[in-house]
Short mmCIF file of C-alpha atoms in Angstrom, two decimals:
data_model
loop_
_atom_site.label_atom_id
_atom_site.label_comp_id
_atom_site.label_asym_id
_atom_site.label_seq_id
_atom_site.Cartn_x
_atom_site.Cartn_y
_atom_site.Cartn_z
CA UNK A 76 64.60 126.11 110.93
CA UNK A 77 63.50 125.98 107.29
CA UNK A 78 63.99 122.87 105.16
CA UNK A 79 66.38 124.69 102.81
CA UNK A 80 68.30 126.09 105.78
CA UNK A 81 68.59 122.63 107.37
CA UNK A 82 69.70 121.09 104.07
CA UNK A 83 72.31 123.81 103.59
CA UNK A 84 73.76 123.19 107.05
CA UNK A 85 73.77 119.42 106.49
CA UNK A 86 75.49 119.78 103.12
CA UNK A 87 78.03 122.26 104.48
CA UNK A 88 78.81 120.01 107.41
CA UNK A 89 79.26 117.04 105.07
CA UNK A 90 81.70 118.97 102.87
CA UNK A 91 83.84 119.95 105.84
CA UNK A 92 83.68 116.89 108.01
CA UNK A 93 83.90 114.38 105.19
CA UNK A 94 87.67 114.38 105.38
CA UNK A 95 87.59 113.85 109.13
CA UNK A 96 85.28 110.87 108.66
CA UNK A 97 88.16 108.88 107.24
CA UNK A 98 89.40 106.44 109.88
CA UNK A 99 92.39 104.20 110.19
CA UNK A 100 90.12 101.32 109.10
CA UNK A 101 89.20 103.25 105.93
CA UNK A 102 92.82 103.36 104.85
CA UNK A 103 93.22 99.63 105.34
CA UNK A 104 90.90 99.17 102.36
CA UNK A 105 93.11 101.27 100.05
CA UNK A 106 95.87 99.53 98.12
CA UNK A 107 99.18 100.21 99.82
CA UNK A 108 97.54 101.70 102.91
CA UNK A 109 99.72 99.57 105.17
CA UNK A 110 102.89 100.96 103.64
CA UNK A 111 104.40 103.83 105.55
CA UNK A 112 104.61 107.07 103.53
CA UNK A 113 108.17 108.42 103.77
CA UNK A 114 108.33 112.21 103.68
CA UNK A 115 111.13 114.72 103.18
CA UNK A 116 111.29 118.42 104.02
CA UNK A 117 112.53 120.97 101.46
CA UNK A 118 113.56 124.03 103.42
CA UNK A 119 113.53 123.91 107.23
CA UNK A 120 111.66 127.19 107.59
CA UNK A 121 109.80 128.73 110.51
CA UNK A 122 106.59 128.05 108.59
CA UNK A 123 107.40 124.35 108.50
CA UNK A 124 108.61 124.13 112.09
CA UNK A 125 105.84 126.16 113.69
CA UNK A 126 102.80 125.34 111.51
CA UNK A 127 103.22 122.54 108.97
CA UNK A 128 104.95 120.14 111.32
CA UNK A 129 102.41 120.53 114.15
CA UNK A 130 99.62 120.00 111.61
CA UNK A 131 101.41 116.91 110.24
CA UNK A 132 101.97 115.53 113.74
CA UNK A 133 98.23 115.55 114.47
CA UNK A 134 97.69 112.91 111.77
CA UNK A 135 100.95 111.08 111.02
CA UNK A 136 100.42 108.07 113.27
CA UNK A 137 96.83 107.45 112.20
CA UNK A 138 97.67 107.76 108.51
CA UNK A 139 101.05 106.01 108.81
CA UNK A 140 103.32 108.84 107.62
CA UNK A 141 106.92 109.40 108.66
CA UNK A 142 109.48 112.16 108.08
CA UNK A 143 112.84 110.68 107.14
CA UNK A 144 114.93 113.51 105.65
CA UNK A 145 115.40 117.27 105.54
CA UNK A 146 117.14 119.39 102.91
CA UNK A 147 118.43 122.92 103.45
CA UNK A 148 121.33 124.66 101.73
CA UNK A 149 122.19 126.69 104.85
CA UNK A 150 124.23 124.71 107.35
CA UNK A 151 122.58 126.23 110.44
CA UNK A 152 119.03 125.49 109.29
CA UNK A 153 120.03 122.03 108.12
CA UNK A 154 121.51 121.19 111.51
CA UNK A 155 118.48 122.67 113.30
CA UNK A 156 116.16 120.64 111.12
CA UNK A 157 118.07 117.44 111.75
CA UNK A 158 118.03 117.92 115.52
CA UNK A 159 114.39 119.01 115.68
CA UNK A 160 113.03 116.20 113.52
CA UNK A 161 115.21 113.55 115.14
CA UNK A 162 113.75 114.45 118.52
CA UNK A 163 110.15 114.75 117.30
CA UNK A 164 110.11 111.63 115.11
CA UNK A 165 112.08 109.45 117.53
CA UNK A 166 114.61 108.20 114.99
CA UNK A 167 117.52 109.50 112.96
CA UNK A 168 116.86 111.87 110.08
CA UNK A 169 118.96 112.21 106.96
CA UNK A 170 120.24 115.78 106.65
CA UNK A 171 120.81 116.69 103.00
CA UNK A 172 122.94 119.58 101.74
CA UNK A 173 120.64 120.09 98.76
CA UNK A 174 117.67 118.59 96.95
CA UNK A 175 119.82 116.47 94.66
CA UNK A 176 120.94 114.58 97.74
CA UNK A 177 117.41 114.51 99.14
CA UNK A 178 115.99 112.73 96.10
CA UNK A 179 118.61 110.01 96.43
CA UNK A 180 117.09 109.01 99.78
CA UNK A 181 115.70 105.50 99.45
CA UNK A 182 111.95 105.11 98.96
CA UNK A 183 111.09 108.78 99.42
CA UNK A 184 107.38 109.21 98.61
CA UNK A 185 106.50 112.83 99.31
CA UNK A 186 107.90 116.19 100.40
CA UNK A 187 106.85 119.39 102.12
CA UNK A 188 108.12 122.42 100.15
CA UNK A 189 108.52 125.42 102.44
CA UNK A 190 111.45 127.17 100.77
CA UNK A 191 111.49 130.89 99.74
CA UNK A 192 108.64 132.17 97.57
CA UNK A 193 110.36 132.18 94.18
CA UNK A 194 111.55 128.60 94.67
CA UNK A 195 108.17 126.92 95.19
CA UNK A 196 107.32 126.12 91.58
CA UNK A 197 110.89 125.14 90.71
CA UNK A 198 111.25 122.88 93.73
CA UNK A 199 107.89 121.28 92.91
CA UNK A 200 109.12 120.49 89.41
CA UNK A 201 112.19 118.76 90.87
CA UNK A 202 110.04 116.82 93.33
CA UNK A 203 107.47 115.43 90.90
CA UNK A 204 110.17 114.53 88.39
CA UNK A 205 111.85 112.61 91.21
CA UNK A 206 108.61 110.71 91.78
CA UNK A 207 107.36 112.54 94.87
CA UNK A 208 103.99 114.00 95.80
CA UNK A 209 104.23 117.49 97.31
CA UNK A 210 102.63 119.86 99.76
CA UNK A 211 103.79 123.15 98.20
CA UNK A 212 103.51 126.40 100.11
CA UNK A 213 102.06 129.46 98.39
CA UNK A 214 102.66 131.56 96.39
CA UNK A 215 103.01 128.81 93.82
CA UNK A 216 104.97 130.85 91.26
CA UNK A 217 106.26 134.42 90.93
CA UNK A 218 106.85 134.41 87.15
CA UNK A 219 104.74 133.01 84.33
CA UNK A 220 107.70 131.03 82.95
CA UNK A 221 107.93 129.14 86.25
CA UNK A 222 104.14 128.92 86.51
CA UNK A 223 103.65 127.34 83.09
CA UNK A 224 106.62 124.98 83.37
CA UNK A 225 105.50 123.71 86.76
CA UNK A 226 101.89 123.21 85.69
CA UNK A 227 103.02 121.13 82.71
CA UNK A 228 105.47 119.05 84.76
CA UNK A 229 102.91 118.28 87.45
CA UNK A 230 100.21 117.29 84.99
CA UNK A 231 102.62 115.03 83.14
CA UNK A 232 103.81 113.42 86.36
CA UNK A 233 100.40 112.44 87.71
CA UNK A 234 101.63 113.28 91.20
CA UNK A 235 99.50 114.69 94.01
CA UNK A 236 100.29 118.36 94.63
CA UNK A 237 98.51 120.33 97.32
CA UNK A 238 99.02 124.11 97.17
CA UNK A 239 99.19 125.70 100.62
CA UNK A 240 95.99 127.73 100.21
CA UNK A 241 94.51 126.40 103.42
CA UNK A 242 91.26 128.39 103.17
CA UNK A 243 90.11 125.65 100.77
CA UNK A 244 90.02 123.26 103.71
CA UNK A 245 88.11 125.69 105.95
CA UNK A 246 84.55 124.98 106.99
CA UNK A 247 83.17 128.48 106.46
CA UNK A 248 84.96 128.89 103.12
CA UNK A 249 83.61 125.62 101.77
CA UNK A 250 80.10 126.57 102.84
CA UNK A 251 80.46 130.04 101.31
CA UNK A 252 81.71 128.57 98.02
CA UNK A 253 78.71 126.27 97.83
CA UNK A 254 76.31 129.06 98.73
CA UNK A 255 77.59 131.34 95.93
CA UNK A 256 77.99 128.58 93.35
CA UNK A 257 74.40 127.43 93.88
CA UNK A 258 73.24 130.92 92.92
CA UNK A 259 71.72 131.74 96.31
CA UNK A 260 73.77 134.90 96.73
CA UNK A 261 73.20 136.29 93.26
CA UNK A 262 75.90 137.68 90.94
CA UNK A 263 78.94 139.05 92.73
CA UNK A 264 79.27 142.80 92.15
CA UNK A 265 82.33 143.59 94.28
CA UNK A 266 84.79 142.00 96.70
CA UNK A 267 86.81 143.86 99.34
CA UNK A 268 89.96 142.16 100.61
CA UNK A 269 92.11 143.66 103.37
CA UNK A 270 95.17 142.40 105.27
CA UNK A 271 96.65 144.90 107.72
CA UNK A 272 99.29 144.25 110.37
CA UNK A 273 101.54 146.25 112.68
CA UNK A 274 104.52 144.02 113.29
CA UNK A 275 107.87 145.85 113.30
CA UNK A 276 109.83 142.64 112.79
CA UNK A 277 107.65 141.20 110.05
CA UNK A 278 109.83 139.68 107.32
CA UNK A 279 113.01 141.09 108.91
CA UNK A 280 115.52 138.67 110.44
CA UNK A 281 118.54 140.73 111.61
CA UNK A 282 119.75 138.13 114.13
CA UNK A 283 119.71 135.40 111.49
CA UNK A 284 121.32 137.66 108.89
CA UNK A 285 124.20 138.27 111.30
CA UNK A 286 124.73 134.51 111.62
CA UNK A 287 124.89 133.72 107.91
CA UNK A 288 128.28 133.30 106.26
CA UNK A 289 128.65 132.72 102.56
CA UNK A 290 130.76 129.60 103.10
CA UNK A 291 127.92 128.01 105.11
CA UNK A 292 125.36 128.18 102.32
CA UNK A 293 125.10 127.70 98.56
CA UNK A 294 124.36 131.14 97.15
CA UNK A 295 124.55 130.00 93.54
CA UNK A 296 121.96 127.31 94.17
CA UNK A 297 119.82 129.81 96.10
CA UNK A 298 119.57 132.06 93.03
CA UNK A 299 118.26 129.24 90.82
CA UNK A 300 117.04 130.97 87.64
CA UNK A 301 117.12 134.52 89.02
CA UNK A 302 119.74 137.04 87.77
CA UNK A 303 123.23 136.46 89.10
CA UNK A 304 124.41 138.85 91.79
CA UNK A 305 126.89 138.88 94.70
CA UNK A 306 126.07 137.10 97.96
CA UNK A 307 123.65 139.03 100.17
CA UNK A 308 122.52 137.49 103.45
CA UNK A 309 119.53 139.84 103.67
CA UNK A 310 118.18 138.69 100.32
CA UNK A 311 118.83 135.09 101.33
CA UNK A 312 116.97 135.32 104.65
CA UNK A 313 114.75 138.39 104.28
CA UNK A 314 113.75 137.48 100.73
CA UNK A 315 110.14 138.64 101.25
CA UNK A 316 111.43 142.23 101.20
CA UNK A 317 113.18 141.95 97.84
CA UNK A 318 111.99 141.33 94.30
CA UNK A 319 112.71 139.07 92.32
CA UNK A 320 112.83 136.67 95.28
CA UNK A 321 109.33 137.60 96.42
CA UNK A 322 106.58 139.97 95.36
CA UNK A 323 105.93 140.72 99.03
CA UNK A 324 102.31 141.49 99.86
CA UNK A 325 100.78 140.04 96.66
CA UNK A 326 102.51 136.68 96.95
CA UNK A 327 102.50 136.36 100.71
CA UNK A 328 99.01 137.59 101.59
CA UNK A 329 96.92 138.43 98.56
CA UNK A 330 97.48 134.99 97.05
CA UNK A 331 95.37 133.49 99.88
CA UNK A 332 92.49 135.89 99.46
CA UNK A 333 92.43 136.13 95.67
CA UNK A 334 92.29 132.32 95.56
CA UNK A 335 88.86 132.45 97.20
CA UNK A 336 87.68 134.86 94.48
CA UNK A 337 88.69 132.34 91.80
CA UNK A 338 87.21 129.45 93.76
CA UNK A 339 83.87 131.11 94.52
CA UNK A 340 83.37 132.71 91.09
CA UNK A 341 84.83 130.01 88.85
CA UNK A 342 86.99 132.62 87.08
CA UNK A 343 90.65 131.78 86.58
CA UNK A 344 92.28 135.21 86.62
CA UNK A 345 91.58 138.96 86.47
CA UNK A 346 90.99 140.75 83.18
CA UNK A 347 93.12 143.67 84.38
CA UNK A 348 94.95 145.01 87.44
CA UNK A 349 96.20 148.43 88.55
CA UNK A 350 98.10 149.15 91.77
CA UNK A 351 99.48 151.98 93.84
CA UNK A 352 101.45 152.25 97.05
CA UNK A 353 105.02 152.47 98.26
CA UNK A 354 107.47 152.09 101.13
CA UNK A 355 105.96 154.76 103.36
CA UNK A 356 107.16 153.73 106.81
CA UNK A 357 109.77 150.96 106.99
CA UNK A 358 112.85 152.70 105.57
CA UNK A 359 115.09 149.68 106.04
CA UNK A 360 116.34 149.10 102.51
CA UNK A 361 113.44 146.92 101.42
CA UNK A 362 112.25 147.06 97.82
CA UNK A 363 108.79 145.53 98.27
CA UNK A 364 106.09 147.95 99.38
CA UNK A 365 104.83 148.24 102.96
CA UNK A 366 101.52 149.72 101.71
CA UNK A 367 99.59 148.41 98.72
CA UNK A 368 96.21 148.95 97.09
CA UNK A 369 95.37 146.93 93.99
CA UNK A 370 92.16 147.08 91.96
CA UNK A 371 91.06 144.15 89.77
CA UNK A 372 88.50 143.77 87.02
CA UNK A 373 87.02 140.26 86.90
CA UNK A 374 84.61 138.76 84.41
CA UNK A 375 84.37 136.59 81.32
CA UNK A 376 86.71 137.55 78.48
CA UNK A 377 83.87 137.00 76.04
CA UNK A 378 81.63 139.56 77.76
CA UNK A 379 83.55 142.69 78.86
CA UNK A 380 80.28 144.36 79.84
CA UNK A 381 79.71 141.98 82.76
CA UNK A 382 81.79 141.21 85.81
CA UNK A 383 82.79 142.71 89.13
CA UNK A 384 85.54 144.62 90.87
CA UNK A 385 87.92 143.35 93.55
CA UNK A 386 90.05 145.57 95.77
CA UNK A 387 93.02 144.39 97.83
CA UNK A 388 94.40 146.77 100.45
CA UNK A 389 97.28 146.01 102.79
CA UNK A 390 99.56 147.91 105.14
CA UNK A 391 102.33 146.89 107.53
CA UNK A 392 102.43 149.91 109.85
CA UNK A 393 98.95 149.94 111.40
CA UNK A 394 96.63 146.98 111.65
CA UNK A 395 94.74 144.59 113.88
CA UNK A 396 96.03 141.42 112.20
CA UNK A 397 92.54 140.33 111.17
CA UNK A 398 92.39 139.71 107.41
CA UNK A 399 88.97 140.50 105.97
CA UNK A 400 87.01 139.26 102.95
CA UNK A 401 83.58 140.69 102.11
CA UNK A 402 81.58 139.73 99.02
CA UNK A 403 78.81 142.00 97.75
CA UNK A 404 75.81 141.42 95.52
CA UNK A 405 72.95 143.74 94.69
CA UNK A 406 70.96 142.12 97.47
CA UNK A 407 73.41 142.09 100.35
CA UNK A 408 76.80 140.87 101.58
CA UNK A 409 78.57 137.66 102.42
CA UNK A 410 81.00 138.50 105.19
CA UNK A 411 83.81 136.08 105.97
CA UNK A 412 84.71 138.03 109.10
CA UNK A 413 81.37 137.33 110.76
CA UNK A 414 80.55 134.27 108.62
CA UNK A 415 77.09 135.70 107.92
CA UNK A 416 75.00 136.40 104.88
CA UNK A 417 72.93 139.55 105.43
CA UNK A 418 70.94 142.13 103.46
CA UNK A 419 73.32 144.85 104.60
CA UNK A 420 73.54 147.55 101.94
CA UNK A 421 71.29 145.60 99.56
CA UNK A 422 67.72 145.32 98.36
CA UNK A 423 66.44 143.91 101.61
CA UNK A 424 62.96 142.78 100.60
CA UNK A 425 64.17 141.09 97.44
CA UNK A 426 67.03 139.37 99.24
CA UNK A 427 64.85 138.27 102.15
CA UNK A 428 62.44 136.55 99.78
CA UNK A 429 65.25 134.91 97.83
CA UNK A 430 66.93 133.31 100.85
CA UNK A 431 67.00 133.14 104.61
CA UNK A 432 68.97 136.28 105.38
CA UNK A 433 69.85 135.21 108.91
CA UNK A 434 71.68 132.16 107.58
CA UNK A 435 74.94 131.48 109.37
CA UNK A 436 77.59 130.01 107.06
CA UNK A 437 78.84 127.89 109.94
CA UNK A 438 76.88 124.78 110.94
CA UNK A 439 75.12 124.82 114.31
CA UNK A 440 77.91 123.09 116.18
CA UNK A 441 80.20 124.05 119.03
CA UNK A 442 83.12 125.81 117.35
CA UNK A 443 85.28 126.06 120.45
CA UNK A 444 87.57 123.28 119.25
CA UNK A 445 87.34 123.90 115.50
CA UNK A 446 87.58 127.69 115.21
CA UNK A 447 88.44 128.82 111.71
CA UNK A 448 89.55 132.37 112.43
CA UNK A 449 92.21 133.44 109.94
CA UNK A 450 95.22 135.02 111.60
CA UNK A 451 97.86 137.24 110.05
CA UNK A 452 100.85 135.31 111.38
CA UNK A 453 102.50 132.79 109.07
CA UNK A 454 103.45 130.64 112.06
CA UNK A 455 100.13 129.66 113.54
CA UNK A 456 101.08 126.62 115.56
CA UNK A 457 99.14 124.02 113.58
CA UNK A 458 95.88 125.99 113.36
CA UNK A 459 92.73 124.18 112.28
CA UNK A 460 92.87 125.46 108.68
CA UNK A 461 96.44 124.23 108.19
CA UNK A 462 95.69 120.99 110.04
CA UNK A 463 92.69 120.28 107.80
CA UNK A 464 94.70 121.13 104.71
CA UNK A 465 97.71 118.98 105.58
CA UNK A 466 95.39 116.10 106.46
CA UNK A 467 93.56 116.46 103.15
CA UNK A 468 96.91 116.20 101.36
CA UNK A 469 97.92 113.13 103.37
CA UNK A 470 94.61 111.46 102.57
CA UNK A 471 95.03 112.23 98.87
CA UNK A 472 98.54 110.79 98.87
CA UNK A 473 96.84 107.63 100.11
CA UNK A 474 93.74 107.53 97.93
CA UNK A 475 95.17 109.35 94.84
CA UNK A 476 92.24 111.76 94.61
CA UNK A 477 92.77 115.42 93.79
CA UNK A 478 93.31 117.56 96.91
CA UNK A 479 91.32 120.62 97.94
CA UNK A 480 93.88 123.00 96.40
CA UNK A 481 95.25 121.29 93.27
CA UNK A 482 97.95 122.77 91.07
CA UNK A 483 95.37 124.56 88.91
CA UNK A 484 94.42 126.66 91.94
CA UNK A 485 98.06 127.63 92.40
CA UNK A 486 98.43 128.40 88.71
CA UNK A 487 95.43 130.75 88.85
CA UNK A 488 96.39 132.60 92.02
CA UNK A 489 99.88 133.03 90.59
CA UNK A 490 98.49 134.76 87.49
CA UNK A 491 96.75 137.26 89.76
CA UNK A 492 99.80 137.85 91.97
CA UNK A 493 102.13 138.19 88.97
CA UNK A 494 99.73 140.67 87.37
CA UNK A 495 99.66 142.66 90.61
CA UNK A 496 103.43 142.61 90.90
CA UNK A 497 103.70 143.76 87.27
CA UNK A 498 101.36 146.68 88.05
CA UNK A 499 103.48 147.54 91.10
CA UNK A 500 106.76 147.40 89.17
CA UNK A 501 105.62 149.23 86.03
CA UNK A 502 102.86 151.53 87.21
CA UNK A 503 100.74 150.45 84.25
CA UNK A 504 97.39 148.77 83.76
CA UNK A 505 98.24 145.08 83.42
CA UNK A 506 96.33 142.50 81.40
CA UNK A 507 96.60 138.79 80.67
CA UNK A 508 97.03 137.29 77.21
CA UNK A 509 94.88 134.18 77.24
CA UNK A 510 96.43 132.74 74.08
CA UNK A 511 100.08 133.03 75.14
CA UNK A 512 99.41 132.74 78.87
CA UNK A 513 101.56 135.82 79.47
CA UNK A 514 101.16 138.81 81.78
CA UNK A 515 101.31 141.99 79.69
CA UNK A 516 102.47 145.39 80.99
CA UNK A 517 103.10 148.44 78.79
CA UNK A 518 102.58 146.25 75.72
CA UNK A 519 105.36 143.86 76.72
CA UNK A 520 105.62 140.49 78.45
CA UNK A 521 106.40 141.07 82.14
CA UNK A 522 109.48 139.20 83.37
CA UNK A 523 111.31 141.09 86.10
#
């Protein structure tokens, strides 16, 4: 093994395992470490129950965290949350009819926000203004008004906010980021992102829709700042299918992958986006596409002659549920499916001299227990990426350092998803006005 190769592996391992190196004794040296962190849950969703909670439960005793309350505007979910958390935590849980009641809970320190997509930024604003740190699921925001307002509120509050972009806590992603940022890969020339599934029930909840009655929820509160309209249980529970409650594929899936583009490249948003697609297969009344291809131009605003292209392609009617991310340079590719850098498709001799082309982005350790495979399901059972990410947030609540995915990461991925959604809705080439921080489509600010 070469010296540079060994150093790269050592550095990559340090980046990833540094968080795990924290011990219970480490926290005893931090002011307030002996105080139990009291946590609330905003939205008792499947994502929280099946992924965030298992991840939390791996670390709560060591780091002295406790869940004490749950808020959900739908009676059924609220009651389910109360029963589930009471059993798991071994003590009573305060069940709150809304977030106003939640933030009256005594000594509440932090919250998980796993409510519908369009609520994330708004619920984060409420939380930080109430004095709570947050773990906020992605997408962070679905409109620039919400995006800007939330960014400002969080910065003013000084609270710890972790955006649920769990790739930032993944071993191979951290190693890949370092590899590119150190210049070893060369300038990025193109990135291909794909996310294809074949899940007939994805985002559809007919059994739940049949259970929901208007008198058992708070439809007015559900709408928040979206246009007023009559109660619709499908939009309440199958919100991912309907704009303006979700952008669908861009917010749900692309936000994860485009975040790595920003992270690796240091760029904050695309220069332009175009998109095409439609509802080609699932004729079930949905408004958000089941097939999407978006093309992005990335590069510095000051130098339009330089940059690279990114493509995002996604379909819901044929797929192996294995999201893919491949970065290209003139010398080769960095493949986050295989976690390899190779000269494939590049100038092989030049690339081979520049770096060890057989380099594996994963350290030479047994990965049986720490696999970082990305899966297409939202409910992953406390997978290692989510576990690492939740732990990183819990540590940062303790030590007051910035987490792996701070609010700025959410702000940036939201610009990209909003631009994509604008391209989908208008059919135009969409740009971003750096001065006004607005997404522009057809010469106008994009709203809905």
